[in-house]
Coordinates of C-alpha atoms in Angstrom, one line a residue:
Chain A
X1 CA 223.7 -22.7 -46.6
X2 CA 224.3 -19.2 -45.5
X3 CA 222.6 -17.9 -42.1
X4 CA 219.5 -16.5 -42.7
X5 CA 217.6 -13.3 -40.9
X6 CA 214.3 -11.6 -40.6
X7 CA 213.8 -8.0 -40.1
X8 CA 211.1 -6.3 -38.0
X9 CA 209.6 -2.7 -38.6
X10 CA 207.4 -1.3 -35.7
X11 CA 206.0 1.8 -37.2
X12 CA 204.4 4.1 -34.4
X13 CA 202.8 7.5 -34.6
X14 CA 206.2 8.9 -33.1
X15 CA 209.0 6.6 -33.7
X16 CA 210.1 4.0 -36.5
X17 CA 212.0 1.1 -34.7
X18 CA 213.7 -1.5 -36.9
X19 CA 215.5 -4.8 -35.8
X20 CA 217.1 -7.6 -37.4
X21 CA 217.1 -10.8 -35.9
X22 CA 218.4 -14.3 -36.5
X23 CA 216.4 -17.6 -36.8
X24 CA 216.1 -18.0 -32.8
X25 CA 214.5 -14.5 -32.9
X26 CA 217.7 -13.2 -31.1
X27 CA 217.7 -9.4 -31.9
X28 CA 221.3 -8.8 -33.4
X29 CA 221.0 -4.7 -34.2
X30 CA 218.6 -2.0 -34.1
X31 CA 217.9 1.3 -35.2
X32 CA 215.2 4.0 -34.2
X33 CA 214.0 7.0 -36.1
X34 CA 211.4 9.6 -36.0
X35 CA 208.3 9.0 -38.1
X36 CA 208.0 12.3 -39.0
X37 CA 204.5 11.4 -40.4
X38 CA 203.9 15.0 -41.5
X39 CA 206.5 15.0 -44.0
X40 CA 204.3 12.6 -46.0
X41 CA 203.8 8.9 -47.1
X42 CA 206.8 8.7 -49.3
X43 CA 209.3 10.4 -46.6
X44 CA 208.2 7.8 -44.0
X45 CA 208.4 4.9 -46.5
X46 CA 211.8 6.1 -47.4
X47 CA 212.8 6.3 -43.9
X48 CA 211.7 2.8 -43.2
X49 CA 213.4 1.2 -46.2
X50 CA 216.8 3.3 -45.0
X51 CA 216.4 1.9 -41.7
X52 CA 216.3 -1.8 -43.2
X53 CA 219.4 -0.9 -45.4
X54 CA 221.4 0.3 -42.4
X55 CA 220.9 -2.9 -40.4
X56 CA 221.9 -4.9 -43.4
X57 CA 225.0 -2.9 -44.1
X58 CA 225.8 -2.6 -40.4
X59 CA 225.4 -6.6 -40.2
X60 CA 226.9 -7.4 -43.6
X61 CA 223.8 -9.4 -44.5
X62 CA 222.7 -9.8 -48.2
X63 CA 218.9 -9.3 -49.3
X64 CA 218.7 -12.9 -50.3
X65 CA 219.6 -13.9 -46.7
X66 CA 216.5 -11.9 -45.4
X67 CA 213.5 -14.0 -45.4
X68 CA 211.2 -11.3 -45.0
X69 CA 210.3 -8.0 -43.3
X70 CA 207.6 -7.8 -41.1
X71 CA 206.0 -4.4 -40.3
X72 CA 203.4 -4.0 -37.7
X73 CA 201.5 -0.8 -38.2
X74 CA 198.4 0.8 -36.4
X75 CA 195.2 -0.4 -38.1
X76 CA 192.9 -1.3 -39.3
X77 CA 194.9 -2.8 -42.6
X78 CA 194.4 -5.4 -44.9
X79 CA 196.7 -8.1 -43.7
X80 CA 196.2 -9.9 -47.3
X81 CA 197.2 -7.0 -49.6
X82 CA 199.5 -4.9 -47.0
X83 CA 197.4 -1.8 -47.3
X84 CA 196.8 0.3 -44.4
X85 CA 192.9 1.4 -44.5
X86 CA 193.2 4.2 -42.2
X87 CA 195.8 5.3 -39.4
X88 CA 194.7 8.5 -38.1
X89 CA 197.9 9.1 -35.9
X90 CA 199.7 9.1 -39.1
X91 CA 197.1 10.9 -41.2
X92 CA 197.2 7.9 -43.6
X93 CA 194.3 6.6 -45.6
X94 CA 194.7 3.5 -48.1
X95 CA 198.5 3.6 -48.1
X96 CA 200.1 0.4 -49.8
X97 CA 202.6 0.1 -47.0
X98 CA 203.4 -3.6 -48.0
X99 CA 203.8 -3.3 -51.7
X100 CA 205.7 0.0 -51.4
X101 CA 208.3 -1.3 -48.8
X102 CA 208.7 -4.4 -50.8
X103 CA 209.3 -2.4 -53.9
X104 CA 212.1 -0.1 -52.2
X105 CA 213.9 -2.9 -50.6
X106 CA 213.3 -5.9 -52.9
X107 CA 212.3 -7.9 -49.9
X108 CA 209.1 -9.6 -49.3
X109 CA 207.1 -7.6 -47.0
X110 CA 204.2 -8.5 -44.5
X111 CA 202.0 -6.1 -42.9
X112 CA 200.3 -6.8 -39.7
X113 CA 198.0 -4.9 -37.0
X114 CA 200.2 -3.9 -34.0
X115 CA 198.4 -5.9 -31.1
X116 CA 198.2 -9.1 -33.6
X117 CA 201.9 -8.7 -33.9
X118 CA 202.5 -8.7 -30.3
X119 CA 200.4 -11.4 -29.9
X120 CA 202.4 -14.0 -32.3
X121 CA 205.7 -12.4 -30.8
X122 CA 204.2 -13.5 -27.1
X123 CA 203.2 -16.8 -28.6
X124 CA 206.3 -17.6 -30.6
X125 CA 209.2 -16.1 -28.2
X126 CA 207.3 -14.9 -25.3
X127 CA 205.2 -15.3 -22.1
X128 CA 202.6 -17.4 -24.3
X129 CA 205.1 -19.9 -25.8
X130 CA 203.3 -23.4 -26.0
X131 CA 200.0 -21.8 -25.5
X132 CA 197.2 -23.0 -27.9
X133 CA 194.6 -20.7 -26.9
X134 CA 195.8 -17.0 -25.8
X135 CA 194.5 -13.4 -25.5
X136 CA 197.5 -10.9 -25.6
X137 CA 196.1 -7.3 -24.4
X138 CA 198.1 -4.0 -24.9
X139 CA 197.2 -1.2 -22.6
X140 CA 198.9 2.1 -23.9
X141 CA 197.3 5.0 -25.6
X142 CA 194.4 2.8 -26.4
X143 CA 193.4 -0.7 -25.4
X144 CA 193.7 -3.5 -28.2
X145 CA 194.2 -7.3 -28.3
X146 CA 195.7 -10.1 -30.4
X147 CA 193.8 -13.6 -30.3
X148 CA 195.3 -16.7 -30.8
X149 CA 193.1 -19.7 -31.3
X150 CA 194.3 -23.3 -31.9
X151 CA 198.0 -21.9 -32.0
X152 CA 197.0 -19.4 -34.7
X153 CA 196.0 -16.0 -34.9
X154 CA 192.3 -15.3 -35.3
X155 CA 192.0 -12.3 -37.1
X156 CA 187.9 -12.5 -37.5
X157 CA 185.8 -12.1 -40.7
X158 CA 186.9 -8.7 -41.6
X159 CA 190.2 -8.5 -39.9
X160 CA 188.8 -6.6 -36.7
X161 CA 188.5 -9.5 -34.1
X162 CA 190.3 -8.6 -30.8
X163 CA 188.9 -5.1 -30.3
X164 CA 188.8 -5.6 -26.8
X165 CA 189.2 -1.7 -26.1
X166 CA 185.4 -1.4 -27.3
X167 CA 183.5 -4.2 -25.2
X168 CA 180.7 -2.2 -23.1
X169 CA 181.6 -2.0 -19.4
X170 CA 178.8 0.7 -18.5
X171 CA 175.5 1.5 -20.4
X172 CA 176.0 5.5 -20.8
X173 CA 179.6 5.3 -19.3
X174 CA 182.2 8.0 -20.8
X175 CA 182.3 8.9 -24.5
X176 CA 185.0 6.9 -25.9
X177 CA 186.9 7.9 -29.0
X178 CA 185.2 5.4 -31.2
X179 CA 181.9 7.3 -30.7
X180 CA 180.4 4.6 -28.4
X181 CA 179.8 5.2 -24.6
X182 CA 181.1 3.1 -21.9
X183 CA 184.0 1.3 -23.8
X184 CA 186.8 -0.4 -21.8
X185 CA 189.1 2.0 -23.7
X186 CA 187.1 5.0 -21.9
X187 CA 188.3 3.4 -18.5
X188 CA 191.5 1.6 -19.0
X189 CA 193.7 3.3 -21.3
X190 CA 196.5 5.9 -21.2
X191 CA 194.0 8.5 -22.7
X192 CA 191.3 7.7 -20.3
X193 CA 193.9 8.0 -17.1
X194 CA 194.8 11.5 -18.3
X195 CA 191.0 12.3 -19.0
X196 CA 190.1 11.3 -15.4
X197 CA 193.1 13.1 -14.0
X198 CA 192.0 16.4 -16.0
X199 CA 188.6 15.9 -14.7
X200 CA 189.6 15.6 -11.2
X201 CA 191.8 18.6 -11.3
X202 CA 189.1 20.8 -13.2
X203 CA 186.7 20.0 -10.3
X204 CA 189.5 21.7 -8.0
X205 CA 190.7 18.4 -6.7
X206 CA 194.4 18.8 -5.0
X207 CA 196.7 16.5 -6.2
X208 CA 200.5 16.3 -7.1
X209 CA 199.5 15.6 -10.7
X210 CA 198.8 19.5 -10.5
X211 CA 202.2 20.3 -9.2
X212 CA 204.0 18.0 -11.5
X213 CA 202.2 19.9 -14.8
X214 CA 202.7 23.3 -13.2
X215 CA 198.9 23.8 -13.4
X216 CA 198.9 23.3 -17.1
X217 CA 196.1 20.9 -17.5
X218 CA 197.1 19.9 -21.2
X219 CA 200.2 18.5 -19.9
X220 CA 198.4 15.9 -18.0
X221 CA 199.4 12.4 -19.2
X222 CA 199.1 8.9 -18.1
X223 CA 202.8 9.1 -17.4
X224 CA 202.6 12.1 -14.9
X225 CA 199.4 10.3 -13.0
X226 CA 201.9 7.2 -12.7
X227 CA 204.4 9.5 -11.5
X228 CA 202.3 11.2 -9.0
X229 CA 201.0 7.9 -7.9
X230 CA 204.3 6.3 -7.4
X231 CA 205.0 9.3 -5.0
X232 CA 202.1 8.5 -2.9
X233 CA 199.4 10.7 -4.4
X234 CA 195.9 9.6 -3.4
X235 CA 193.9 10.9 -6.2
X236 CA 196.4 9.5 -8.9
X237 CA 196.4 6.2 -6.9
X238 CA 192.5 6.2 -6.9
X239 CA 192.6 7.0 -10.8
X240 CA 194.8 4.1 -11.5
X241 CA 192.8 1.7 -9.2
X242 CA 189.8 2.4 -11.4
X243 CA 191.4 1.9 -14.6
X244 CA 193.0 -1.5 -13.4
X245 CA 189.6 -2.3 -12.0
X246 CA 187.7 -1.9 -15.3
X247 CA 190.8 -3.9 -17.1
X248 CA 190.0 -6.6 -14.7
X249 CA 186.3 -6.6 -15.3
X250 CA 187.3 -6.5 -19.0
X251 CA 189.4 -9.5 -18.4
X252 CA 186.2 -11.4 -17.0
X253 CA 184.7 -10.9 -20.1
X254 CA 187.5 -12.2 -22.1
X255 CA 188.0 -15.4 -19.9
X256 CA 184.1 -16.1 -20.2
X257 CA 184.3 -15.8 -23.9
X258 CA 187.5 -17.4 -24.8
X259 CA 188.5 -19.9 -22.2
X260 CA 191.9 -19.0 -22.7
X261 CA 194.9 -20.9 -21.2
X262 CA 196.5 -17.5 -20.4
X263 CA 196.0 -13.6 -20.9
X264 CA 199.4 -11.9 -21.6
X265 CA 199.2 -7.9 -20.7
X266 CA 201.8 -5.6 -22.5
X267 CA 201.7 -1.7 -23.2
X268 CA 203.2 0.9 -21.1
X269 CA 199.8 1.7 -18.7
X270 CA 200.4 -1.9 -16.9
X271 CA 203.6 -0.3 -15.1
X272 CA 202.2 3.0 -14.3
X273 CA 202.8 4.0 -10.5
X274 CA 205.3 1.5 -9.9
X275 CA 202.6 -1.3 -10.4
X276 CA 202.9 -4.5 -12.5
X277 CA 200.1 -6.3 -13.8
X278 CA 200.6 -9.4 -16.3
Chain B
X1 CA 174.2 -49.7 -49.0
X2 CA 171.2 -49.5 -46.8
X3 CA 170.1 -45.8 -45.8
X4 CA 171.9 -44.6 -42.8
X5 CA 170.3 -42.3 -39.9
X6 CA 171.3 -40.1 -36.9
X7 CA 169.5 -40.0 -33.6
X8 CA 169.6 -36.8 -31.3
X9 CA 168.5 -36.5 -27.8
X10 CA 167.7 -33.1 -26.1
X11 CA 168.0 -33.6 -22.4
X12 CA 166.2 -30.8 -20.4
X13 CA 165.2 -30.0 -17.1
X14 CA 161.4 -30.9 -18.0
X15 CA 161.5 -32.9 -21.1
X16 CA 163.6 -35.5 -23.3
X17 CA 163.2 -34.7 -26.8
X18 CA 164.3 -37.3 -29.3
X19 CA 164.5 -37.2 -32.7
X20 CA 165.5 -39.5 -35.8
X21 CA 166.9 -37.7 -38.8
X22 CA 168.4 -39.1 -42.5
X23 CA 171.4 -37.9 -43.6
X24 CA 170.2 -34.7 -45.0
X25 CA 169.0 -33.8 -41.3
X26 CA 165.3 -34.3 -42.3
X27 CA 163.6 -35.0 -39.0
X28 CA 161.3 -38.3 -39.7
X29 CA 160.0 -38.9 -36.6
X30 CA 160.2 -37.8 -32.8
X31 CA 159.1 -38.5 -29.2
X32 CA 159.0 -36.3 -26.2
X33 CA 159.0 -37.6 -22.8
X34 CA 159.4 -36.2 -19.0
X35 CA 162.6 -36.0 -17.7
X36 CA 161.1 -36.6 -14.4
X37 CA 165.1 -36.3 -12.8
X38 CA 163.6 -36.7 -9.3
X39 CA 163.5 -40.6 -10.1
X40 CA 167.1 -40.8 -10.5
X41 CA 170.1 -41.0 -13.2
X42 CA 169.1 -44.7 -14.1
X43 CA 165.5 -43.6 -14.5
X44 CA 166.3 -40.9 -16.7
X45 CA 169.0 -42.9 -18.7
X46 CA 166.3 -45.8 -19.2
X47 CA 163.8 -43.0 -20.7
X48 CA 166.3 -41.9 -23.0
X49 CA 167.3 -45.5 -24.2
X50 CA 163.6 -46.1 -24.3
X51 CA 162.9 -43.2 -26.5
X52 CA 165.7 -44.2 -29.0
X53 CA 164.4 -47.6 -29.2
X54 CA 160.9 -46.5 -29.8
X55 CA 162.0 -44.4 -32.8
X56 CA 164.1 -47.0 -34.4
X57 CA 161.0 -49.6 -33.9
X58 CA 158.5 -46.9 -35.4
X59 CA 160.8 -46.3 -38.4
X60 CA 162.1 -49.8 -38.9
X61 CA 165.8 -48.9 -38.5
X62 CA 168.4 -51.3 -37.4
X63 CA 171.2 -50.4 -35.0
X64 CA 173.7 -50.7 -37.7
X65 CA 172.4 -48.1 -39.8
X66 CA 172.4 -45.6 -37.1
X67 CA 175.8 -43.7 -37.4
X68 CA 175.4 -42.5 -33.6
X69 CA 173.3 -40.7 -30.9
X70 CA 174.0 -37.3 -30.3
X71 CA 173.1 -35.9 -26.8
X72 CA 173.0 -32.2 -26.0
X73 CA 172.9 -31.6 -22.3
X74 CA 172.9 -28.8 -19.7
X75 CA 176.8 -28.5 -18.9
X76 CA 179.5 -28.1 -17.7
X77 CA 180.5 -31.5 -19.1
X78 CA 183.4 -33.2 -20.6
X79 CA 182.9 -33.6 -24.5
X80 CA 185.9 -36.1 -24.7
X81 CA 184.4 -38.7 -22.1
X82 CA 180.6 -37.7 -22.1
X83 CA 180.6 -37.2 -18.4
X84 CA 178.1 -34.4 -17.2
X85 CA 180.1 -32.6 -14.7
X86 CA 177.2 -30.8 -13.2
X87 CA 173.9 -30.2 -14.2
X88 CA 171.9 -28.2 -11.2
X89 CA 168.7 -28.6 -12.8
X90 CA 168.8 -32.3 -13.1
X91 CA 170.5 -32.7 -9.7
X92 CA 173.4 -34.4 -11.4
X93 CA 177.1 -34.4 -10.9
X94 CA 179.9 -36.5 -12.5
X95 CA 177.0 -38.5 -14.5
X96 CA 178.7 -40.6 -17.1
X97 CA 176.0 -40.0 -19.4
X98 CA 177.6 -40.8 -22.8
X99 CA 179.0 -44.3 -21.7
X100 CA 176.0 -45.2 -19.8
X101 CA 173.4 -44.4 -23.0
X102 CA 176.1 -46.1 -25.4
X103 CA 175.9 -49.2 -23.0
X104 CA 172.1 -49.2 -23.2
X105 CA 171.6 -48.7 -26.5
X106 CA 174.8 -50.4 -28.5
X107 CA 175.1 -47.0 -30.4
X108 CA 177.9 -44.9 -30.1
X109 CA 177.0 -41.9 -28.4
X110 CA 178.5 -38.3 -28.1
X111 CA 177.5 -35.8 -25.5
X112 CA 177.8 -31.8 -26.3
X113 CA 176.9 -28.8 -24.3
X114 CA 173.3 -27.6 -25.3
X115 CA 174.6 -24.1 -26.8
X116 CA 177.4 -25.7 -28.7
X117 CA 175.0 -28.1 -30.4
X118 CA 172.7 -25.4 -31.0
X119 CA 175.5 -23.6 -32.8
X120 CA 176.6 -26.6 -34.7
X121 CA 173.1 -27.1 -36.0
X122 CA 172.6 -23.5 -37.1
X123 CA 175.9 -23.7 -38.8
X124 CA 175.1 -27.3 -40.6
X125 CA 171.7 -27.0 -41.4
X126 CA 170.3 -23.4 -40.2
X127 CA 170.6 -19.6 -40.2
X128 CA 174.4 -20.0 -40.4
X129 CA 175.2 -22.2 -42.9
X130 CA 178.1 -21.5 -44.9
X131 CA 179.3 -19.3 -42.1
X132 CA 183.1 -19.4 -41.4
X133 CA 182.9 -17.4 -38.1
X134 CA 179.7 -17.2 -36.1
X135 CA 178.2 -17.0 -32.7
X136 CA 175.1 -18.3 -31.9
X137 CA 173.6 -16.9 -28.5
X138 CA 170.6 -18.6 -26.6
X139 CA 168.6 -16.6 -24.4
X140 CA 166.3 -18.6 -22.4
X141 CA 166.3 -19.3 -18.7
X142 CA 170.0 -18.5 -18.8
X143 CA 171.8 -16.8 -21.7
X144 CA 174.8 -19.1 -23.5
X145 CA 176.4 -19.2 -26.7
X146 CA 178.4 -21.6 -28.9
X147 CA 181.2 -20.2 -31.1
X148 CA 182.4 -21.5 -34.5
X149 CA 185.7 -20.4 -35.6
X150 CA 187.0 -21.2 -38.9
X151 CA 184.0 -23.5 -39.7
X152 CA 184.5 -25.5 -36.2
X153 CA 183.2 -25.5 -32.7
X154 CA 185.7 -23.7 -30.3
X155 CA 185.3 -24.7 -27.1
X156 CA 188.1 -23.2 -25.4
X157 CA 191.0 -24.6 -23.3
X158 CA 188.9 -26.0 -20.6
X159 CA 185.6 -26.6 -22.7
X160 CA 184.0 -23.5 -21.3
X161 CA 184.4 -20.9 -24.1
X162 CA 181.1 -19.1 -24.9
X163 CA 179.9 -18.1 -21.5
X164 CA 178.3 -14.8 -22.9
X165 CA 175.9 -14.9 -20.0
X166 CA 178.7 -14.0 -17.9
X167 CA 180.3 -10.9 -19.4
X168 CA 180.2 -8.1 -17.2
X169 CA 177.8 -5.6 -18.2
X170 CA 177.7 -3.0 -15.1
X171 CA 180.2 -2.6 -12.4
X172 CA 178.2 -3.7 -9.2
X173 CA 175.2 -4.6 -11.1
X174 CA 172.4 -7.0 -10.1
X175 CA 173.8 -10.4 -8.6
X176 CA 173.9 -13.2 -10.8
X177 CA 173.2 -16.7 -10.2
X178 CA 177.1 -17.4 -10.8
X179 CA 177.9 -15.2 -8.0
X180 CA 179.3 -12.4 -9.8
X181 CA 177.6 -9.0 -10.1
X182 CA 176.4 -7.3 -13.6
X183 CA 176.5 -10.3 -15.9
X184 CA 174.5 -10.2 -19.3
X185 CA 172.4 -13.0 -17.7
X186 CA 171.4 -10.9 -14.8
X187 CA 169.9 -8.6 -17.4
X188 CA 168.7 -10.4 -20.3
X189 CA 167.6 -13.9 -19.2
X190 CA 164.1 -15.4 -18.8
X191 CA 165.2 -15.4 -14.9
X192 CA 166.4 -11.6 -14.9
X193 CA 163.1 -10.8 -16.6
X194 CA 161.0 -12.4 -14.2
X195 CA 163.0 -10.8 -11.5
X196 CA 162.7 -7.4 -12.9
X197 CA 159.2 -7.9 -12.9
X198 CA 158.9 -9.0 -9.2
X199 CA 160.8 -6.2 -8.1
X200 CA 158.5 -3.7 -9.7
X201 CA 155.3 -5.4 -8.2
X202 CA 157.2 -5.5 -4.8
X203 CA 157.5 -1.9 -4.9
X204 CA 153.9 -1.7 -5.6
X205 CA 153.7 -0.5 -9.6
X206 CA 150.4 -1.4 -11.1
X207 CA 150.7 -3.5 -13.9
X208 CA 149.0 -6.2 -16.0
X209 CA 151.4 -8.8 -15.1
X210 CA 150.2 -8.6 -11.4
X211 CA 146.5 -9.6 -12.7
X212 CA 147.7 -12.6 -14.8
X213 CA 149.6 -13.9 -11.9
X214 CA 146.5 -12.9 -9.4
X215 CA 148.9 -11.2 -7.0
X216 CA 151.1 -14.3 -6.7
X217 CA 154.4 -13.2 -6.9
X218 CA 155.9 -16.5 -6.9
X219 CA 154.1 -17.4 -10.3
X220 CA 155.9 -14.3 -12.2
X221 CA 157.7 -15.6 -15.3
X222 CA 159.6 -14.4 -18.3
X223 CA 156.6 -15.8 -20.0
X224 CA 153.9 -13.9 -18.0
X225 CA 156.0 -11.0 -18.5
X226 CA 155.6 -11.5 -22.5
X227 CA 152.0 -11.9 -22.2
X228 CA 151.4 -9.0 -20.3
X229 CA 153.9 -7.0 -22.9
X230 CA 151.9 -8.1 -25.8
X231 CA 148.7 -6.9 -24.2
X232 CA 150.5 -3.3 -24.2
X233 CA 151.4 -3.4 -20.5
X234 CA 154.0 -0.4 -19.9
X235 CA 155.7 -2.0 -17.2
X236 CA 156.2 -5.3 -19.0
X237 CA 157.4 -3.7 -22.0
X238 CA 159.9 -1.5 -20.3
X239 CA 161.5 -4.5 -18.7
X240 CA 161.6 -6.3 -22.1
X241 CA 163.1 -3.1 -23.4
X242 CA 165.9 -3.1 -20.8
X243 CA 166.5 -6.7 -21.2
X244 CA 167.0 -6.3 -25.3
X245 CA 168.9 -3.4 -24.6
X246 CA 171.5 -5.3 -22.5
X247 CA 171.6 -8.1 -25.1
X248 CA 172.3 -5.4 -27.6
X249 CA 175.3 -4.2 -25.7
X250 CA 176.5 -7.7 -25.0
X251 CA 176.3 -8.3 -28.7
X252 CA 178.3 -5.1 -29.5
X253 CA 181.3 -6.8 -27.4
X254 CA 180.8 -9.9 -29.0
X255 CA 181.4 -8.5 -32.4
X256 CA 184.3 -6.1 -31.1
X257 CA 186.0 -9.4 -29.9
X258 CA 185.0 -12.0 -32.6
X259 CA 184.2 -10.2 -35.9
X260 CA 181.5 -12.8 -36.7
X261 CA 179.9 -13.1 -40.1
X262 CA 176.8 -13.1 -38.1
X263 CA 175.2 -13.7 -34.8
X264 CA 172.3 -16.2 -34.6
X265 CA 170.0 -15.8 -31.9
X266 CA 167.9 -18.5 -30.4
X267 CA 165.9 -19.4 -27.2
X268 CA 162.4 -18.6 -26.2
X269 CA 163.1 -15.0 -24.7
X270 CA 163.5 -13.6 -28.1
X271 CA 159.8 -14.0 -29.1
X272 CA 158.5 -12.5 -26.0
X273 CA 155.9 -10.0 -26.0
X274 CA 155.3 -10.5 -29.7
X275 CA 158.9 -9.4 -30.4
X276 CA 161.3 -11.1 -32.8
X277 CA 165.2 -10.6 -32.3
X278 CA 167.4 -12.5 -34.4

């Protein structure tokens, strides 16, 4: 029997990252392309298929030796049909992502929400190996989670379980992108960190953040706040303290509801300011 | 084959309620006794066994036709061994409830946390019939929940899942009995409703609550607040509004995390003031 492989595609708002792994989940090769979503669905799907073919050619792998393609995509999506219901960052509505990529490549394709896919990866090959009940929380532009119960992914009754970014932290708190007030995501996401920094600068507060963006408030990002914090800036550190404090409060609620063996934290925000949570 | 039966015992801080049901869960007979926990563990266990025998005698049921006794008890407890780890209302620590009652009755005995038992009852025979994923929330002296996932009770990694009373609603909010601040239970429980009413009266607020307890603040209870609210008292209604508002915020978090088909609400608080939630 010949060696078998699997291919993973991480579809993001900016980049498409594609990797090929062996049956021990060892990454053999990868390719990263721009998403360039503005070119339309077919162009993006074409690039995804091209990245799959590139890896197979470079590694000399035949289609019959690829067990499947797993795509992690921004959601909400229908895991059963592989249809992305809405992906605002890509401008997508009802895109038949799974069926289209399967048609283009001839390889069985599965589509999963990105936080759920990361939870499964941590459970199978990462920090959650061997865990029966585990919650994976990702803190990046937004805050999301994937929930493992009795060793399997728990997706909920409508595929939307694990929306930890929208648990309520304060009645009447800051407005969240979802339209609700006081969500965890309105305190502890990259978007929230940038918003709190802009609010501080707008009120005239002195901070290295202002120097780093050369007084251009539009350029304030969580990354810039992290850089200022690493340089000892008090305002930036207070903002990160607040974000991590609320993340901790949110984790108290997750622990009280799920009683997991462990919580695994991912996403870029956890490393801001030279910190390391998770 | 002779008819089969099951016996359920609800062990509370004030009363022991015992019922016998047939295989359609039809309640055939019941008996209620005082718990009188101050008389000690053996006396309480003796009364539980007596109530079981009373029902079997009255219904002419033999031990071999009783499939088992199910006890719901205040927790935390170990469902596997039937040991109640701590029940402050009863003054119990490490009481071998299941094994002791089984010895006294000769009938296989199972012990379950009261919110979990209620969740299973709602799932099997009540408002949650047919639901795959369901959360049962009980609002009485405290706030608790039982979680059904994929049709089975989800108890967590250490048997403490579903502690919805201790999700964080406000950073630095009112002190909860658990030692944490801002828990849902510190806003939406019977205890919290009584506390908010006492605080209002202590600050000199005029309210029917004061008349109902004849100015004795110690006598203020959630029930009294409910009576005042039903009589149109504004202070009492504002307190209930606040409690139900926070209960609603807590349910938003539960929905975002679990994506259940439905939430079933139980416990006496939901009916206070002539209201009906759930």
